[in-house]
Amino acid sequence: MIGHHPFLPHLKALLQAARLARGIHVYYLEKGFSQGTKSGPNDLVTQADKEAEEAIRDFLLARFPEAGFFGEEGGSHGSKEMRFIVDPLDGTVNYAHGFPFYGVSLALEVAGRIEVGVIMDTARNETFYALRGGGAYLDGRPIRVTERTELLGSLLATGFPYDVAKDPENLTYFSRALRRGLLVRRPGAAALDLAYVAAGRLEGFWEVKLNPWDVAAGWLLVEEAGGRVTGLKGEPYALGNRYIVATNGRIHEALLQVLQEDLE
Ligand code: IPD
Ligand code: CA
Ligand code: CA
Ligand code: CA
C-alpha cells in the first residue's frame, strides 16, 4: 500500500532529515554544547536544537522549494497549503541532562491535514513513521496500538508545560489519574510518548498546552496504528488545541471520564 502513496517521496525525505538530526544530536552530546533558556529557567534550548532545525529546513526546502516550513526554533515561513512541521529536538531537558529519551519529530501537512509523520528516537535509533492511509511502522515493521480494554493496569503517560507553576491545570488531571490508581509516567518527550502509544508500549497519553510541532507526526502515527486522538471531552482533535488525549481507542472513554471527574 505504501509503494504507490502520493507522499512517498516526502516520507523518504523526512526519514533522511531525521537521520541528519540524529547526527547532530549525537555529535553535540559527545562534543558538548552551549545552551540558553527561552521562556524561563527550565525551558532550555541548546546548540543541537538550533543546528538540527537549520539542517532539516535547508535539506527539506532544497528538495521541496514550494513547501512552507514551521519549526519550533525558527517559526513559520512560506506556504501554509503544504508545509513541514518540525520539532528538531523533542525532549531538550532530557537531552541536556544526558537522560536518553529524546528525538526529532517531522510532519508534512497538506491542506490542513497531516499526511506524513516521522518520529525518531535519536538516543535508541528507533524510527517510527506513518503515511495517511498507509499504516504506521517502526523500523520498517507495522505497528498497532494495544488491545487492552481495562483502564486500570494500562500504562499511561503525560507531560507538563514549562510554565506549569503558573498554569497548573494538568496537575489536576495528573492527580485525578493517580488518585484513581492509574499507572502514569512523565517521560519528557511528547512526540515519543505518542509514538509509544502507536507502537503499543503505552495504552494512552494526554497533555495540556502542547504545540503543533510536538504532536503533528504523533497524531497521525496513533491514528494509523488504530488508536484514537481527541480533545479532553472527546471532540475531534485539531492542531493547536489546548488538550490532546491519545489512546489505543479501547480505554479512551474511560480515560476521558477519569480526567474530567472531580473526586472532591
Ligand atoms: C517538550 C516535551 C515535553 C512536554 C513539553 C514540551 P521540547 O518539548 O515534549 O515532554 O511535556 O510540554 O514542550 O521543548 O523538549 O521540544
Ligand atoms: Ca523546546
Ligand atoms: Ca517538543
Ligand atoms: Ca523541541
Short mmCIF file of C-alpha atoms and ligand atoms in Angstrom, two decimals:
data_model
loop_
_atom_site.label_atom_id
_atom_site.label_comp_id
_atom_site.label_asym_id
_atom_site.label_seq_id
_atom_site.Cartn_x
_atom_site.Cartn_y
_atom_site.Cartn_z
CA MET A 1 0.00 0.00 0.00
CA ILE A 2 2.87 2.30 0.86
CA GLY A 3 4.54 1.63 -2.54
CA HIS A 4 2.27 3.97 -4.56
CA HIS A 5 1.44 6.54 -1.94
CA PRO A 6 1.50 10.10 -3.39
CA PHE A 7 3.58 11.36 -0.47
CA LEU A 8 6.17 8.56 -0.52
CA PRO A 9 8.90 10.95 -1.80
CA HIS A 10 8.15 13.22 1.16
CA LEU A 11 8.35 10.29 3.59
CA LYS A 12 11.75 9.34 2.18
CA ALA A 13 12.97 12.93 2.55
CA LEU A 14 11.65 13.17 6.12
CA LEU A 15 13.44 9.94 7.03
CA GLN A 16 16.67 11.39 5.63
CA ALA A 17 16.08 14.63 7.54
CA ALA A 18 15.58 12.64 10.75
CA ARG A 19 18.94 10.95 10.18
CA LEU A 20 20.56 14.36 9.72
CA ALA A 21 19.06 15.50 13.02
CA ARG A 22 20.30 12.34 14.73
CA GLY A 23 23.83 13.04 13.51
CA ILE A 24 23.64 16.50 15.09
CA HIS A 25 22.14 15.24 18.38
CA VAL A 26 24.85 12.59 18.70
CA TYR A 27 27.66 14.96 17.70
CA TYR A 28 26.83 17.60 20.31
CA LEU A 29 26.17 15.04 23.01
CA GLU A 30 29.74 13.79 22.56
CA LYS A 31 31.40 17.15 21.94
CA GLY A 32 29.45 19.29 24.44
CA PHE A 33 27.11 22.14 23.55
CA SER A 34 26.18 25.67 24.52
CA GLN A 35 22.71 26.21 25.92
CA GLY A 36 20.38 29.02 26.89
CA THR A 37 16.83 29.49 28.13
CA LYS A 38 13.65 30.71 26.44
CA SER A 39 10.50 31.43 28.48
CA GLY A 40 12.03 30.54 31.89
CA PRO A 41 14.85 28.66 33.64
CA ASN A 42 13.59 25.17 32.71
CA ASP A 43 12.78 25.99 29.09
CA LEU A 44 16.17 25.11 27.60
CA VAL A 45 17.43 25.45 24.06
CA THR A 46 20.78 24.01 23.01
CA GLN A 47 23.05 24.35 20.01
CA ALA A 48 21.72 20.92 18.94
CA ASP A 49 18.09 22.21 18.79
CA LYS A 50 19.08 25.15 16.60
CA GLU A 51 21.51 23.40 14.31
CA ALA A 52 19.22 20.41 13.83
CA GLU A 53 16.38 22.71 12.79
CA GLU A 54 18.60 24.61 10.33
CA ALA A 55 19.91 21.40 8.80
CA ILE A 56 16.40 19.92 8.48
CA ARG A 57 14.99 23.11 6.97
CA ASP A 58 17.81 23.56 4.45
CA PHE A 59 17.57 19.91 3.40
CA LEU A 60 13.77 19.79 3.02
CA LEU A 61 13.39 23.15 1.31
CA ALA A 62 16.17 22.35 -1.18
CA ARG A 63 14.19 19.22 -2.07
CA PHE A 64 10.69 20.81 -1.98
CA PRO A 65 11.18 24.57 -2.57
CA GLU A 66 7.42 25.14 -2.94
CA ALA A 67 6.71 23.94 0.61
CA GLY A 68 6.46 26.09 3.74
CA PHE A 69 8.26 25.34 6.98
CA PHE A 70 7.08 25.63 10.58
CA GLY A 71 9.71 24.77 13.18
CA GLU A 72 9.87 25.28 16.94
CA GLU A 73 13.06 27.34 16.85
CA GLY A 74 12.55 29.38 13.67
CA GLY A 75 8.79 29.90 13.46
CA SER A 76 6.58 29.69 10.39
CA HIS A 77 7.64 30.67 6.85
CA GLY A 78 6.24 30.27 3.35
CA SER A 79 3.25 28.28 2.16
CA LYS A 80 0.64 27.11 4.65
CA GLU A 81 -1.07 24.99 2.00
CA MET A 82 1.77 22.50 2.06
CA ARG A 83 4.29 22.69 4.86
CA PHE A 84 6.67 20.77 7.06
CA ILE A 85 6.02 20.95 10.81
CA VAL A 86 9.18 20.16 12.75
CA ASP A 87 10.41 19.76 16.29
CA PRO A 88 14.18 19.45 15.78
CA LEU A 89 14.76 18.09 19.30
CA ASP A 90 11.82 16.95 21.38
CA GLY A 91 12.86 16.36 24.97
CA THR A 92 15.52 19.07 25.23
CA VAL A 93 15.65 18.92 29.03
CA ASN A 94 16.29 15.16 28.87
CA TYR A 95 18.94 15.71 26.19
CA ALA A 96 20.71 18.42 28.17
CA HIS A 97 20.96 16.05 31.15
CA GLY A 98 22.01 13.00 29.14
CA PHE A 99 18.71 11.25 30.04
CA PRO A 100 18.19 9.10 26.93
CA PHE A 101 14.61 9.87 25.96
CA TYR A 102 14.51 12.49 23.21
CA GLY A 103 14.20 12.64 19.47
CA VAL A 104 13.09 14.54 16.40
CA SER A 105 9.55 14.92 15.06
CA LEU A 106 8.75 15.76 11.43
CA ALA A 107 5.40 16.00 9.67
CA LEU A 108 4.05 17.01 6.28
CA GLU A 109 0.78 18.93 6.36
CA VAL A 110 -1.18 19.39 3.13
CA ALA A 111 -4.36 21.50 3.03
CA GLY A 112 -4.62 21.37 6.81
CA ARG A 113 -4.23 17.58 7.06
CA ILE A 114 -1.18 15.67 8.29
CA GLU A 115 -0.19 13.26 5.51
CA VAL A 116 3.21 12.00 6.72
CA GLY A 117 4.74 11.71 10.17
CA VAL A 118 8.23 10.64 11.22
CA ILE A 119 9.49 10.46 14.80
CA MET A 120 13.00 9.23 15.50
CA ASP A 121 14.27 8.36 18.97
CA THR A 122 17.79 9.61 18.37
CA ALA A 123 19.18 8.04 21.55
CA ARG A 124 17.95 4.49 20.76
CA ASN A 125 17.97 4.95 16.99
CA GLU A 126 14.35 3.83 16.53
CA THR A 127 12.30 5.32 13.72
CA PHE A 128 8.51 5.50 13.86
CA TYR A 129 6.66 6.68 10.76
CA ALA A 130 3.21 6.79 9.21
CA LEU A 131 1.57 7.72 5.92
CA ARG A 132 -2.12 8.66 5.87
CA GLY A 133 -3.98 5.55 4.73
CA GLY A 134 -0.72 3.61 4.58
CA GLY A 135 -0.29 2.45 8.16
CA ALA A 136 2.27 3.05 10.90
CA TYR A 137 5.70 1.44 11.18
CA LEU A 138 8.67 1.08 13.49
CA ASP A 139 11.93 0.49 11.63
CA GLY A 140 10.01 -0.95 8.69
CA ARG A 141 7.68 -3.25 10.68
CA PRO A 142 3.95 -2.44 11.00
CA ILE A 143 2.88 -1.31 14.47
CA ARG A 144 -0.50 -1.38 16.20
CA VAL A 145 -1.89 0.04 19.42
CA THR A 146 -2.53 -2.46 22.22
CA GLU A 147 -5.77 -4.40 22.65
CA ARG A 148 -6.05 -3.79 26.40
CA THR A 149 -9.56 -2.73 27.35
CA GLU A 150 -9.15 -2.10 31.10
CA LEU A 151 -8.02 1.36 32.15
CA LEU A 152 -6.76 0.03 35.47
CA GLY A 153 -3.41 -1.58 34.72
CA SER A 154 -2.99 0.38 31.48
CA LEU A 155 0.29 2.26 31.18
CA LEU A 156 -0.24 5.98 30.56
CA ALA A 157 2.00 8.99 30.05
CA THR A 158 1.60 12.73 30.35
CA GLY A 159 3.78 15.84 30.46
CA PHE A 160 3.77 19.40 31.78
CA PRO A 161 4.44 22.73 30.11
CA TYR A 162 7.47 24.75 31.24
CA ASP A 163 5.20 27.27 32.98
CA VAL A 164 3.33 24.58 34.93
CA ALA A 165 3.80 26.55 38.18
CA LYS A 166 1.89 29.49 36.68
CA ASP A 167 -0.58 27.37 34.77
CA PRO A 168 -1.03 24.16 36.80
CA GLU A 169 -4.14 22.84 35.04
CA ASN A 170 -2.58 19.49 34.12
CA LEU A 171 -1.75 18.88 37.78
CA THR A 172 -5.49 18.47 38.34
CA TYR A 173 -5.71 15.74 35.68
CA PHE A 174 -2.49 14.13 36.90
CA SER A 175 -3.85 14.00 40.43
CA ARG A 176 -7.22 12.60 39.29
CA ALA A 177 -5.43 9.82 37.39
CA LEU A 178 -3.14 8.93 40.32
CA ARG A 179 -5.97 9.01 42.85
CA ARG A 180 -7.83 6.52 40.66
CA GLY A 181 -4.84 4.20 40.96
CA LEU A 182 -3.75 4.62 37.32
CA LEU A 183 -0.18 3.99 36.20
CA VAL A 184 1.22 7.27 34.89
CA ARG A 185 4.70 8.16 33.59
CA ARG A 186 6.15 11.58 32.68
CA PRO A 187 8.84 10.60 30.16
CA GLY A 188 9.60 14.14 28.92
CA ALA A 189 9.27 13.97 25.13
CA ALA A 190 5.68 14.30 23.89
CA ALA A 191 6.40 13.14 20.33
CA LEU A 192 7.92 9.90 21.63
CA ASP A 193 5.04 9.46 24.08
CA LEU A 194 2.67 9.50 21.11
CA ALA A 195 4.91 7.16 19.12
CA TYR A 196 4.87 4.77 22.11
CA VAL A 197 1.04 4.74 22.10
CA ALA A 198 1.18 3.89 18.38
CA ALA A 199 3.74 1.13 18.99
CA GLY A 200 1.73 -0.45 21.82
CA ARG A 201 4.24 0.46 24.56
CA LEU A 202 1.70 2.73 26.26
CA GLU A 203 -2.09 2.48 26.28
CA GLY A 204 -2.60 6.22 26.42
CA PHE A 205 -1.22 9.73 26.74
CA TRP A 206 -2.64 13.14 27.49
CA GLU A 207 -1.16 16.61 27.81
CA VAL A 208 -2.22 20.25 28.09
CA LYS A 209 -0.72 23.13 26.05
CA LEU A 210 1.38 21.25 23.54
CA ASN A 211 2.41 22.95 20.31
CA PRO A 212 1.79 21.78 16.73
CA TRP A 213 5.41 20.63 16.32
CA ASP A 214 5.11 18.35 19.39
CA VAL A 215 2.08 16.45 18.12
CA ALA A 216 1.74 16.71 14.31
CA ALA A 217 3.62 13.48 13.50
CA GLY A 218 2.48 11.55 16.58
CA TRP A 219 -1.19 12.30 15.96
CA LEU A 220 -1.02 10.59 12.54
CA LEU A 221 1.05 7.71 13.95
CA VAL A 222 -1.53 6.92 16.64
CA GLU A 223 -4.44 7.05 14.19
CA GLU A 224 -2.65 4.96 11.57
CA ALA A 225 -1.80 2.41 14.26
CA GLY A 226 -5.51 2.02 15.04
CA GLY A 227 -5.74 4.39 18.02
CA ARG A 228 -7.86 7.43 18.80
CA VAL A 229 -6.90 11.09 19.28
CA THR A 230 -9.31 13.69 20.67
CA GLY A 231 -9.59 16.72 22.90
CA LEU A 232 -10.46 16.42 26.58
CA LYS A 233 -14.18 16.00 26.01
CA GLY A 234 -13.84 13.54 23.16
CA GLU A 235 -14.14 16.22 20.46
CA PRO A 236 -12.10 15.71 17.27
CA TYR A 237 -8.52 16.82 17.74
CA ALA A 238 -7.16 19.75 15.73
CA LEU A 239 -3.57 21.06 15.69
CA GLY A 240 -3.20 23.86 18.21
CA ASN A 241 -5.92 22.54 20.57
CA ARG A 242 -5.16 23.10 24.25
CA TYR A 243 -5.75 19.41 25.09
CA ILE A 244 -4.73 16.16 23.47
CA VAL A 245 -5.78 12.68 24.58
CA ALA A 246 -4.36 9.79 22.53
CA THR A 247 -5.06 6.15 23.32
CA ASN A 248 -5.46 2.67 21.91
CA GLY A 249 -9.15 3.58 21.46
CA ARG A 250 -10.37 0.88 23.82
CA ILE A 251 -9.60 2.79 27.05
CA HIS A 252 -10.40 6.21 25.56
CA GLU A 253 -13.82 6.88 27.07
CA ALA A 254 -12.78 5.58 30.49
CA LEU A 255 -9.69 7.82 30.49
CA LEU A 256 -11.70 10.89 29.42
CA GLN A 257 -14.08 10.20 32.27
CA VAL A 258 -11.32 9.99 34.90
CA LEU A 259 -9.65 13.17 33.64
CA GLN A 260 -12.92 15.09 33.89
CA GLU A 261 -14.20 13.62 37.13
CA ASP A 262 -13.97 15.71 40.29
CA LEU A 263 -13.30 13.45 43.27
CA GLU A 264 -13.69 16.20 45.90
C1 IPD B 1 8.62 19.44 25.48
C2 IPD B 1 8.50 17.96 25.65
C3 IPD B 1 7.82 17.62 26.97
C4 IPD B 1 6.49 18.30 27.11
C5 IPD B 1 6.64 19.79 26.95
C6 IPD B 1 7.28 20.10 25.59
P1 IPD B 1 10.70 20.31 23.97
O1 IPD B 1 9.18 19.74 24.21
O2 IPD B 1 7.75 17.38 24.61
O3 IPD B 1 7.60 16.23 27.10
O4 IPD B 1 5.95 18.00 28.38
O5 IPD B 1 5.37 20.36 27.04
O6 IPD B 1 7.40 21.47 25.44
O7 IPD B 1 10.73 21.71 24.45
O8 IPD B 1 11.63 19.41 24.71
O9 IPD B 1 10.82 20.23 22.49
CA CA B 2 11.69 23.48 23.44
CA CA B 3 8.71 19.42 21.83
CA CA B 4 11.94 20.97 20.76
#
